[in-house]
Structure formats: C-alpha cells, structure tokens
PDB file of C-alpha atoms and ligand atoms in Angstrom:
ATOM      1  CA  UNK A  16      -7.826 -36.577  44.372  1.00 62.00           C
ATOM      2  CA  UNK A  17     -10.143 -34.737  42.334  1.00 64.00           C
ATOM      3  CA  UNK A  18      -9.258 -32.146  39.656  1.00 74.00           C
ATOM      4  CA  UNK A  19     -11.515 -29.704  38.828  1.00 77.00           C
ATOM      5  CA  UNK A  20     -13.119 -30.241  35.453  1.00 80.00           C
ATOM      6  CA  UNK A  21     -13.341 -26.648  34.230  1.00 89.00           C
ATOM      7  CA  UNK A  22      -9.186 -26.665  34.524  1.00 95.00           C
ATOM      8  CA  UNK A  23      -7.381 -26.649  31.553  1.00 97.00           C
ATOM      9  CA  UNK A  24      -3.607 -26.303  31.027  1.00 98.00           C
ATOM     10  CA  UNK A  25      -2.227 -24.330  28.263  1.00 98.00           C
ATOM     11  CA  UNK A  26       1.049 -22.225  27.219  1.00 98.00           C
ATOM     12  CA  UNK A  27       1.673 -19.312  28.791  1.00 98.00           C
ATOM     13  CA  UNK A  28       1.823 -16.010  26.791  1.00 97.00           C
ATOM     14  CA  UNK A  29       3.073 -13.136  27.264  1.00 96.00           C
ATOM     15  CA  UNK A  30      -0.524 -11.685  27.896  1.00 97.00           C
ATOM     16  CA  UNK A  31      -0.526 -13.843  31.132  1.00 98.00           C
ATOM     17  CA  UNK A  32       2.532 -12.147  32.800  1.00 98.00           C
ATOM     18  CA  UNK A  33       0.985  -9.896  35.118  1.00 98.00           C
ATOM     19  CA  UNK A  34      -1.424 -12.648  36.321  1.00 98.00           C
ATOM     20  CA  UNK A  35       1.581 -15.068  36.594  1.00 98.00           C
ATOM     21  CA  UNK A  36       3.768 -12.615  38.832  1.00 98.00           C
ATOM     22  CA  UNK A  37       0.578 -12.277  41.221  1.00 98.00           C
ATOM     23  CA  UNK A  38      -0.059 -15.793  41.688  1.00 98.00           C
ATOM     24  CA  UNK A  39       3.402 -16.617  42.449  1.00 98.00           C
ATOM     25  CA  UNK A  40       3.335 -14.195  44.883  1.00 98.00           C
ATOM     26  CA  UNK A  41       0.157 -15.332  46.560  1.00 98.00           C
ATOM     27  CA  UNK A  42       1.709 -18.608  46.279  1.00 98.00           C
ATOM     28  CA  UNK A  43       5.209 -17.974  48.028  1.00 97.00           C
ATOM     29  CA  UNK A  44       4.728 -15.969  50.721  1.00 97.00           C
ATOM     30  CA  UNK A  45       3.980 -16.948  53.984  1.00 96.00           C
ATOM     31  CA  UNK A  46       4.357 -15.388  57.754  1.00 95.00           C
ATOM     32  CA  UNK A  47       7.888 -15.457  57.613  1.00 95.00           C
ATOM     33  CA  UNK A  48       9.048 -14.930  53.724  1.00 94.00           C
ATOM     34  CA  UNK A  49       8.061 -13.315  51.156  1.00 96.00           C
ATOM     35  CA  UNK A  50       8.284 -13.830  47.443  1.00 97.00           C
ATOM     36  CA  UNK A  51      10.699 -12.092  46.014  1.00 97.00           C
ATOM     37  CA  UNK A  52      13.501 -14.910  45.520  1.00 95.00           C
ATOM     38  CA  UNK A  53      10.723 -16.522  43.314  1.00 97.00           C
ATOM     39  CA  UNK A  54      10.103 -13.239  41.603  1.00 98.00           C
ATOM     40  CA  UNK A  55      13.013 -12.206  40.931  1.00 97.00           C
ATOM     41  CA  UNK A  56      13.936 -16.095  39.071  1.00 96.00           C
ATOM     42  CA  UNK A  57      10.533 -15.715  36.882  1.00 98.00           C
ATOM     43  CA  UNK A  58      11.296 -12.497  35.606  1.00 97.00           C
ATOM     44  CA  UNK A  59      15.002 -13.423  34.995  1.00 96.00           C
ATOM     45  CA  UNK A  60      14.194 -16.278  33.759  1.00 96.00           C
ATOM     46  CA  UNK A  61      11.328 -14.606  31.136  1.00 97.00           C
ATOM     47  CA  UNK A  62      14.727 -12.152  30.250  1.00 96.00           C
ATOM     48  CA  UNK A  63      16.833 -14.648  29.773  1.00 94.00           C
ATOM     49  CA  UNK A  64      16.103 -18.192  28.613  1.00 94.00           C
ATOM     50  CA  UNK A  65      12.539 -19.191  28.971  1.00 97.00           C
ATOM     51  CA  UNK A  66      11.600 -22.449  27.376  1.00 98.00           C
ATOM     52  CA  UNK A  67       8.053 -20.574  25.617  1.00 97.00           C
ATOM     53  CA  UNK A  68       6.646 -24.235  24.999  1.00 97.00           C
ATOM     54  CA  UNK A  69       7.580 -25.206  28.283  1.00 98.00           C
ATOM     55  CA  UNK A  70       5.912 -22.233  30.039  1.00 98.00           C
ATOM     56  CA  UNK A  71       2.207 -23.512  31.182  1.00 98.00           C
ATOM     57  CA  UNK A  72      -0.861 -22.209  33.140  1.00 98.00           C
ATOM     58  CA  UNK A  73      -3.602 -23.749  34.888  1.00 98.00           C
ATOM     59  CA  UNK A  74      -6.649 -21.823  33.988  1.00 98.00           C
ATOM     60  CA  UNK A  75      -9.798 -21.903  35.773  1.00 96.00           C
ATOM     61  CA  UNK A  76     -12.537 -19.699  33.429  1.00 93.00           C
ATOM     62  CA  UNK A  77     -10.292 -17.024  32.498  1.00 92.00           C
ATOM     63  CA  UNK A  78      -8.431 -16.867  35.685  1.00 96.00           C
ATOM     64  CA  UNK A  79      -4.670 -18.109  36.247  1.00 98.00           C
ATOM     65  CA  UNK A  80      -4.527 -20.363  39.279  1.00 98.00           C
ATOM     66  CA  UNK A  81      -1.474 -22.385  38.239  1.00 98.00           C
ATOM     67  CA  UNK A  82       1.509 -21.455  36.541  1.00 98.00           C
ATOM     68  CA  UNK A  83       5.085 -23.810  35.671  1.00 98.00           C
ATOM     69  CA  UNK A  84       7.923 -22.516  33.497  1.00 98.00           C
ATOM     70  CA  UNK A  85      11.082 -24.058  32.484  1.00 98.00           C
ATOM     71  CA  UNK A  86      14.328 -22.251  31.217  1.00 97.00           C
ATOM     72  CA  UNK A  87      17.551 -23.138  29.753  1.00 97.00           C
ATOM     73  CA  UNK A  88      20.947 -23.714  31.580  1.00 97.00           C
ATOM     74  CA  UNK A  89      23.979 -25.531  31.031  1.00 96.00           C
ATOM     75  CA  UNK A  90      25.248 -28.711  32.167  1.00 97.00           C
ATOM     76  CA  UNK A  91      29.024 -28.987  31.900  1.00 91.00           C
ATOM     77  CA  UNK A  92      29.059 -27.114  28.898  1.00 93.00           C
ATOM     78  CA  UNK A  93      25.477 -28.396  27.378  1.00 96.00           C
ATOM     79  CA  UNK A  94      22.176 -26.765  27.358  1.00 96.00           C
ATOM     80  CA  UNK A  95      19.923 -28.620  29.882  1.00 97.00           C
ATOM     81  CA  UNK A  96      16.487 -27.372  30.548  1.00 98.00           C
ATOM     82  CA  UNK A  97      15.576 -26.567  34.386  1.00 98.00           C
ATOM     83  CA  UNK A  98      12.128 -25.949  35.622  1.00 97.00           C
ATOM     84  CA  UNK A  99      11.573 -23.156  38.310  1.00 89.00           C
ATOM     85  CA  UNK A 100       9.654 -22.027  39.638  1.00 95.00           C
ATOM     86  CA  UNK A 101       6.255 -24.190  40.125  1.00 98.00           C
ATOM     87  CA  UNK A 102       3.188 -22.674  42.380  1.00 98.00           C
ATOM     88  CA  UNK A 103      -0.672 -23.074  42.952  1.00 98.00           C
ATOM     89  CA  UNK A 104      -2.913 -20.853  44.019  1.00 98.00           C
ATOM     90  CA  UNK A 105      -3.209 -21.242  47.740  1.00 97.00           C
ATOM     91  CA  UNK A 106      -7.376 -21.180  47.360  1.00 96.00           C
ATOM     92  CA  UNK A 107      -6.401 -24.642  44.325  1.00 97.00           C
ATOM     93  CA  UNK A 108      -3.686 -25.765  45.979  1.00 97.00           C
ATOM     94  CA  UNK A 109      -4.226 -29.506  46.912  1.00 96.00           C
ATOM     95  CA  UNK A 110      -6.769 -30.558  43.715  1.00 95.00           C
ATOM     96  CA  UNK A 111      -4.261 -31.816  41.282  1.00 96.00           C
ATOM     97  CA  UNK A 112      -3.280 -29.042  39.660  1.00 97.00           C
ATOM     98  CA  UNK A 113       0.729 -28.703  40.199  1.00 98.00           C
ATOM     99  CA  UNK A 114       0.642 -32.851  39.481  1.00 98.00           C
ATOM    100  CA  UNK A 115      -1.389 -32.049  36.193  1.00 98.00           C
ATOM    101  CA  UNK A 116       1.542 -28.731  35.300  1.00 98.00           C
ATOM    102  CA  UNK A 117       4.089 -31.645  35.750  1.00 98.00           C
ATOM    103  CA  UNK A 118       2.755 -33.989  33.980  1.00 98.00           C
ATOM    104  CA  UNK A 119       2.113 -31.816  30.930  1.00 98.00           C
ATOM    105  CA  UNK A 120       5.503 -30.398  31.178  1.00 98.00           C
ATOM    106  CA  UNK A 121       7.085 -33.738  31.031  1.00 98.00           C
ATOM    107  CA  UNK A 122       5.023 -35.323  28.322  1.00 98.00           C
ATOM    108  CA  UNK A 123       5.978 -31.954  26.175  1.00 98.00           C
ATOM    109  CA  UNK A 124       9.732 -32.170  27.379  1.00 98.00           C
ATOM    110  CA  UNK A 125       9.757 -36.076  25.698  1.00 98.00           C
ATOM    111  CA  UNK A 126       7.944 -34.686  22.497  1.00 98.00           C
ATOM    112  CA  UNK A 127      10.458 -32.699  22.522  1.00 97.00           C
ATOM    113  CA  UNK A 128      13.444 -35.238  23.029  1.00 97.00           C
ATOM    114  CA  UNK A 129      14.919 -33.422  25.729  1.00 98.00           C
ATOM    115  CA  UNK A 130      17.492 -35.940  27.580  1.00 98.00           C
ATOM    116  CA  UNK A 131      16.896 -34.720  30.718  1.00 98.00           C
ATOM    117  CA  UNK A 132      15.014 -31.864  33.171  1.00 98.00           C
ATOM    118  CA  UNK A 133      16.555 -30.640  36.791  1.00 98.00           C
ATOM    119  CA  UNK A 134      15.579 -28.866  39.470  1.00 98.00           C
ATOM    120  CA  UNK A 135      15.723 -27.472  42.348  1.00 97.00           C
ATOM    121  CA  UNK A 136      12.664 -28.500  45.317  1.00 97.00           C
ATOM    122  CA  UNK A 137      11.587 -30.552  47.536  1.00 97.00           C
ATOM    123  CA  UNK A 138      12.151 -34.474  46.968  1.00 97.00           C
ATOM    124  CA  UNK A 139       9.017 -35.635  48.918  1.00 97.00           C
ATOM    125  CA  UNK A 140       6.635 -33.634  45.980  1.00 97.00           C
ATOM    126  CA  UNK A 141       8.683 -34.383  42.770  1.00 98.00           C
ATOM    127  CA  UNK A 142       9.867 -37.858  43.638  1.00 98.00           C
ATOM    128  CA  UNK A 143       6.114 -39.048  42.306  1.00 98.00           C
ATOM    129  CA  UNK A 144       6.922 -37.747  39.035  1.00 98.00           C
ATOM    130  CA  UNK A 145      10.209 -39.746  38.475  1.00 98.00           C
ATOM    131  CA  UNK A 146      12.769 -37.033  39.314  1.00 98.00           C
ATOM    132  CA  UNK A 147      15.641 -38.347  41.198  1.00 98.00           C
ATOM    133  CA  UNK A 148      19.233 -37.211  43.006  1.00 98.00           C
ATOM    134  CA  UNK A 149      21.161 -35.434  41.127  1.00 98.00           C
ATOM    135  CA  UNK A 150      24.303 -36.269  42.448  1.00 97.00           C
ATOM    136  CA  UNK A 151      24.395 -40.383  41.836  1.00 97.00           C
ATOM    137  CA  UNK A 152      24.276 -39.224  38.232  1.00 98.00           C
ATOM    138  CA  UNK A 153      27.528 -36.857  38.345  1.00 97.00           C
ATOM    139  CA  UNK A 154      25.108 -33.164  37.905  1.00 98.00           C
ATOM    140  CA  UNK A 155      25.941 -30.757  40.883  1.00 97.00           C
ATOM    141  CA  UNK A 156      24.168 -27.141  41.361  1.00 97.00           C
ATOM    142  CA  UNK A 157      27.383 -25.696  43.355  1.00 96.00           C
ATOM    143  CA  UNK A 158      25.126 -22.662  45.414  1.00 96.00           C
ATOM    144  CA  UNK A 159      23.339 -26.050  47.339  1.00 97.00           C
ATOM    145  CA  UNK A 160      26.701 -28.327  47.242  1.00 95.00           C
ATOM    146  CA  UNK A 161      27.607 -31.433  46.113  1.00 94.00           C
ATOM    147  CA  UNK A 162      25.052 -34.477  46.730  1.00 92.00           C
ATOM    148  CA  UNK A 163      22.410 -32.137  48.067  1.00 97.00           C
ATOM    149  CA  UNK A 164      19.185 -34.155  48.084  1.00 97.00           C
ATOM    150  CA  UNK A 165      16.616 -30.746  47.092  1.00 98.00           C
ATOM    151  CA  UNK A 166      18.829 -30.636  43.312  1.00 98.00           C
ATOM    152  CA  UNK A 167      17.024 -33.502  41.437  1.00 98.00           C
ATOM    153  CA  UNK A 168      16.866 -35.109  37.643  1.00 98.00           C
ATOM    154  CA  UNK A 169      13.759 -36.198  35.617  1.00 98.00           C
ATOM    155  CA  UNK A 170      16.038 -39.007  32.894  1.00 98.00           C
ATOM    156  CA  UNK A 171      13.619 -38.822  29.798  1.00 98.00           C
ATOM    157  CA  UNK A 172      13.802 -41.700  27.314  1.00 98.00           C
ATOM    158  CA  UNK A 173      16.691 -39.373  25.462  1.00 95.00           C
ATOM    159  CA  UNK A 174      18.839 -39.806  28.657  1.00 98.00           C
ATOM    160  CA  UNK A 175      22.383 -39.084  27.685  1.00 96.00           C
ATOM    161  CA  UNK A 176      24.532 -40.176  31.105  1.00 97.00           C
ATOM    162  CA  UNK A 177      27.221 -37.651  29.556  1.00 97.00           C
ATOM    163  CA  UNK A 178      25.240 -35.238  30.618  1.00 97.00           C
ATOM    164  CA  UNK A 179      27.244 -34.297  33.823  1.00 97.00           C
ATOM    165  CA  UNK A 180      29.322 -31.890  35.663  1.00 97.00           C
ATOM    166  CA  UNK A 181      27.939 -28.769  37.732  1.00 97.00           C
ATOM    167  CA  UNK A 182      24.704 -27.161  35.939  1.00 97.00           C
ATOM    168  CA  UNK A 183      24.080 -22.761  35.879  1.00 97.00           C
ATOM    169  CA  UNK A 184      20.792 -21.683  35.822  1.00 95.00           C
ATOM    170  CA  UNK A 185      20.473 -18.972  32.378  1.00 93.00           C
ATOM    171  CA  UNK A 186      19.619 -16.278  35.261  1.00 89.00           C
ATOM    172  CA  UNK A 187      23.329 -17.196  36.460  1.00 91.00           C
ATOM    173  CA  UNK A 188      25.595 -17.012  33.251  1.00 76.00           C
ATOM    174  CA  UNK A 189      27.548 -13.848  32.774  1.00 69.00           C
ATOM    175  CA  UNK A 190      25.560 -11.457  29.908  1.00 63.00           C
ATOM    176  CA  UNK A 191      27.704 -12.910  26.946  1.00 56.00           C
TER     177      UNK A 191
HETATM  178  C1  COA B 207       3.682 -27.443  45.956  1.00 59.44           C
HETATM  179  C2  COA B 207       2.501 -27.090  45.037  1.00 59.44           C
HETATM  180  C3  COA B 207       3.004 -26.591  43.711  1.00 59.44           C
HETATM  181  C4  COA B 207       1.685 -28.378  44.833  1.00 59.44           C
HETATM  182  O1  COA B 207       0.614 -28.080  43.966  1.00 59.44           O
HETATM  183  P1  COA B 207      -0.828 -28.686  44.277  1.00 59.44           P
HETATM  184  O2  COA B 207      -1.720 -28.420  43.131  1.00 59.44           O
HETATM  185  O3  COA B 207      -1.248 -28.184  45.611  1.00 59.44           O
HETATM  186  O4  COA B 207      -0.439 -30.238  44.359  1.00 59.44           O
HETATM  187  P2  COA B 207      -1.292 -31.477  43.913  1.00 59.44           P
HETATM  188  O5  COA B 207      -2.723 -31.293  44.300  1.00 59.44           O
HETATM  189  O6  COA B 207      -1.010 -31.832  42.509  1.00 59.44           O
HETATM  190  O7  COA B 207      -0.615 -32.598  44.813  1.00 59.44           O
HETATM  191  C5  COA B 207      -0.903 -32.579  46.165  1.00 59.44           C
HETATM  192  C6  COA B 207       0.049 -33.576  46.810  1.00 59.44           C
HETATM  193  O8  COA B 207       1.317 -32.940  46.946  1.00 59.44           O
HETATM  194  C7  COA B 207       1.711 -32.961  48.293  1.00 59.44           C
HETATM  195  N1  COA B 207       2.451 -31.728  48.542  1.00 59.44           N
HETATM  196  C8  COA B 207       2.031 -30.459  48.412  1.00 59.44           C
HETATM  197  N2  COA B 207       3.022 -29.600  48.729  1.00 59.44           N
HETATM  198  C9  COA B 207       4.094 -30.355  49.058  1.00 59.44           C
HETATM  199  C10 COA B 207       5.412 -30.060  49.486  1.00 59.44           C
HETATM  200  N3  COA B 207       5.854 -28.810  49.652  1.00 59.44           N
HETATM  201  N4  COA B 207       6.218 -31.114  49.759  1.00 59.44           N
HETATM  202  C11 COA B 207       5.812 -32.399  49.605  1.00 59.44           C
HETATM  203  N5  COA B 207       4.575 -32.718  49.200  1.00 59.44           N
HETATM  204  C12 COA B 207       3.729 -31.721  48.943  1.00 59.44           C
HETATM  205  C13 COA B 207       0.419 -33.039  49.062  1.00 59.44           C
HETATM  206  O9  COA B 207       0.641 -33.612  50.332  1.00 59.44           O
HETATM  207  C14 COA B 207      -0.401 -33.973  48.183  1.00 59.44           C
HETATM  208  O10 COA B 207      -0.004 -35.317  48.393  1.00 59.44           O
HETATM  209  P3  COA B 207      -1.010 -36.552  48.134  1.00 59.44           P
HETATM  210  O11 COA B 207      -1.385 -36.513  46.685  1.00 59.44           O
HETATM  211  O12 COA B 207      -0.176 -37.743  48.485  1.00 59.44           O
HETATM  212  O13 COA B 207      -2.158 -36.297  49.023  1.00 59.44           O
HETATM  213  C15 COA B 207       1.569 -26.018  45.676  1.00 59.44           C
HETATM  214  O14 COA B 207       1.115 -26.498  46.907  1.00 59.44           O
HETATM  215  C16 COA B 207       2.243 -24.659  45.841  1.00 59.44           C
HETATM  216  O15 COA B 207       2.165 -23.812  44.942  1.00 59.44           O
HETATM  217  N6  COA B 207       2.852 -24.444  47.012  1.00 59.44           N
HETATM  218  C17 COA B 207       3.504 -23.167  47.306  1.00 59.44           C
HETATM  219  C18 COA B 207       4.647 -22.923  46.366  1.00 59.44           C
HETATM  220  C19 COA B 207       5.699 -24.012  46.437  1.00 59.44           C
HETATM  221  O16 COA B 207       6.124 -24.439  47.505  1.00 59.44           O
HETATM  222  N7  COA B 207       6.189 -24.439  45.247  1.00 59.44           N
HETATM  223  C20 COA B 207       7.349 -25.299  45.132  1.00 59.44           C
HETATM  224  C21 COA B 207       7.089 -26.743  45.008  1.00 59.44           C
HETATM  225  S1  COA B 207       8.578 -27.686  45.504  1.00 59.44           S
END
C-alpha cells in the first residue's frame, strides 16, 4: 500500500470544522444509512470533551480528506480517552490514510502518557494497530453489553490494569 506523498497529517482546528462535518458525511453514508449518528457524536463530542491534540486531519493540498478525533470519558470513575469517530474520504479511502490517522494518534497518545485508548468499531480494521477486547480486561460500554467484541482497548506503555469498570462517552455524562 501506497500513501500518497503530498498527504500530511496535522491537528485539527477549529477552521477545519465545516470541512470535517462534510467529509464525515461523505464518508458514512451509504444506500441504506445516513450519517447523522456520526454527526451528531463529532459535534457533541467538539461541545463537550474533545482531546484538541488528539483531533487530526489528513490533508491533501489544502483539502481535508481524512479526519480522527478523540474525546474524554470515564472509566469507572477515571478519565479515559476514546476515539470516535474515524473516516476517509470515499475517493482516498484504501491508500493508507486512516492507518497513517492511527498511527499518529497513538504515537501522540504515548507522548502523552495516556494509559490507555477505547473504542468503539470494527475488530478486523483496528486489531492491526494493537487494540484488543475490552472485556478480558474488566472495561464494558453498557449500550453494546458486556464482552461485546466491536468495544476494544489500545494498552499504551502507561497501562494501568485498574483501569476498569463500565466506560461513558463525555457526549453521555449528565451536563454537571
Ligand atoms: C475504515 C476507514 C477509516 C479506513 O481508512 P482507509 O484510509 O481506507 O484505510 P487504510 O488504507 O489505512 O487501510 C486499508 C485496509 O483496511 C481495511 N479496511 C477498510 N475498511 C475496513 C473495515 N470496515 N473493516 C475491516 N477492514 C477494513 C482494508 O481492507 C485494507 O486492508 P489491507 O491493508 O489488509 O489491504 C475508511 O475506509 C472509512 O472512512 N470508511 C467509512 C467510515 C468508517 O466505516 N469508519 C469507521 C472505521 S471502523
């Protein structure tokens, strides 16, 4: 696999927003759904607990064609950091790019000594970037059950195994 050479990956700002909610939405819909679950988490997630240095695009000249963001949540009581949502534009999808957001997001998540990143998605795509079942390490996300294979962990080289017990997304805490 080949990534394009004019890609680079940077943090998102806020100047990027408008191009971010149009290429998840290119991204995420399909015949038979659209977008709007994915939507609705970005802009929650932008109100409520994003990560900014944890917030990247893919950028292509000046044009956005990948975006990843990560926001905080709580694991039995702790902050943990979740990333949702990740998408490629469908014309880049396929050339490295969501591999390269991941990456990047996970070498910045050890600078920053996280312990530990969930999330919610499909096992087949993440597994190749170390994240692993949730439940074998005691973290549940209730709304998919207990020991559901799609909620997964990325241990970083802080991992903490008391880090367990059912994890909220900040889009799903009361307003405090
Ligand atoms: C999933 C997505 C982010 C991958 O980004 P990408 O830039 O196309 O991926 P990359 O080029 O880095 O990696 C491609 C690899 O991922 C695999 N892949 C792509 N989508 C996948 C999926 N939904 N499930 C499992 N594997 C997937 C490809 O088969 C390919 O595998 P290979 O390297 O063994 O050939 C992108 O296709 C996308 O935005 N899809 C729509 C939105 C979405 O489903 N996002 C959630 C991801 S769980």
């Amino acid at each position: 696999m080949t990534t394009d050479p004019e890609m680079t990956i940077r943090t998102a700002t806020p100047g990027d927003r408008d191009s971010i909610l149009e290429l998840v939405r290119d991204a995420f819909t399909s015949a038979d759904r659209d977008a709007s679950e994915e939507l609705d988490i970005v802009v929650s997630t932008w109100a409520r607990g994003v990560v900014p240095e944890l917030e990247l695009v893919a950028v292509v000249g000046d044009v956005v064609v990948g975006h990843v963001m990560a926001g905080r949540g709580d694991i039995g009581g702790r902050e943990a950091v979740a990333v949702a949502p990740l998408a490629v534009a469908p014309s880049h999808q396929g050339a490295g790019i969501g591999s390269a957001l991941v990456s990047e997001l996970l070498r910045r998540a050890e600078a920053a000594a996280l312990p530990l990143i969930v999330l919610l998605g499909n096992p087949g795509y993440y597994g190749r970037f170390g994240f692993e079942p949730s439940g074998p390490l005691g973290i549940v996300y209730r709304p998919v059950g207990e020991g559901d294979p799609h909620f997964l962990v990325r241990r970083l080289a802080g991992y903490d195994p008391s880090y367990r017990g059912d994890f909220t997304y900040c889009w799903e805490a009361r307003p405090g």
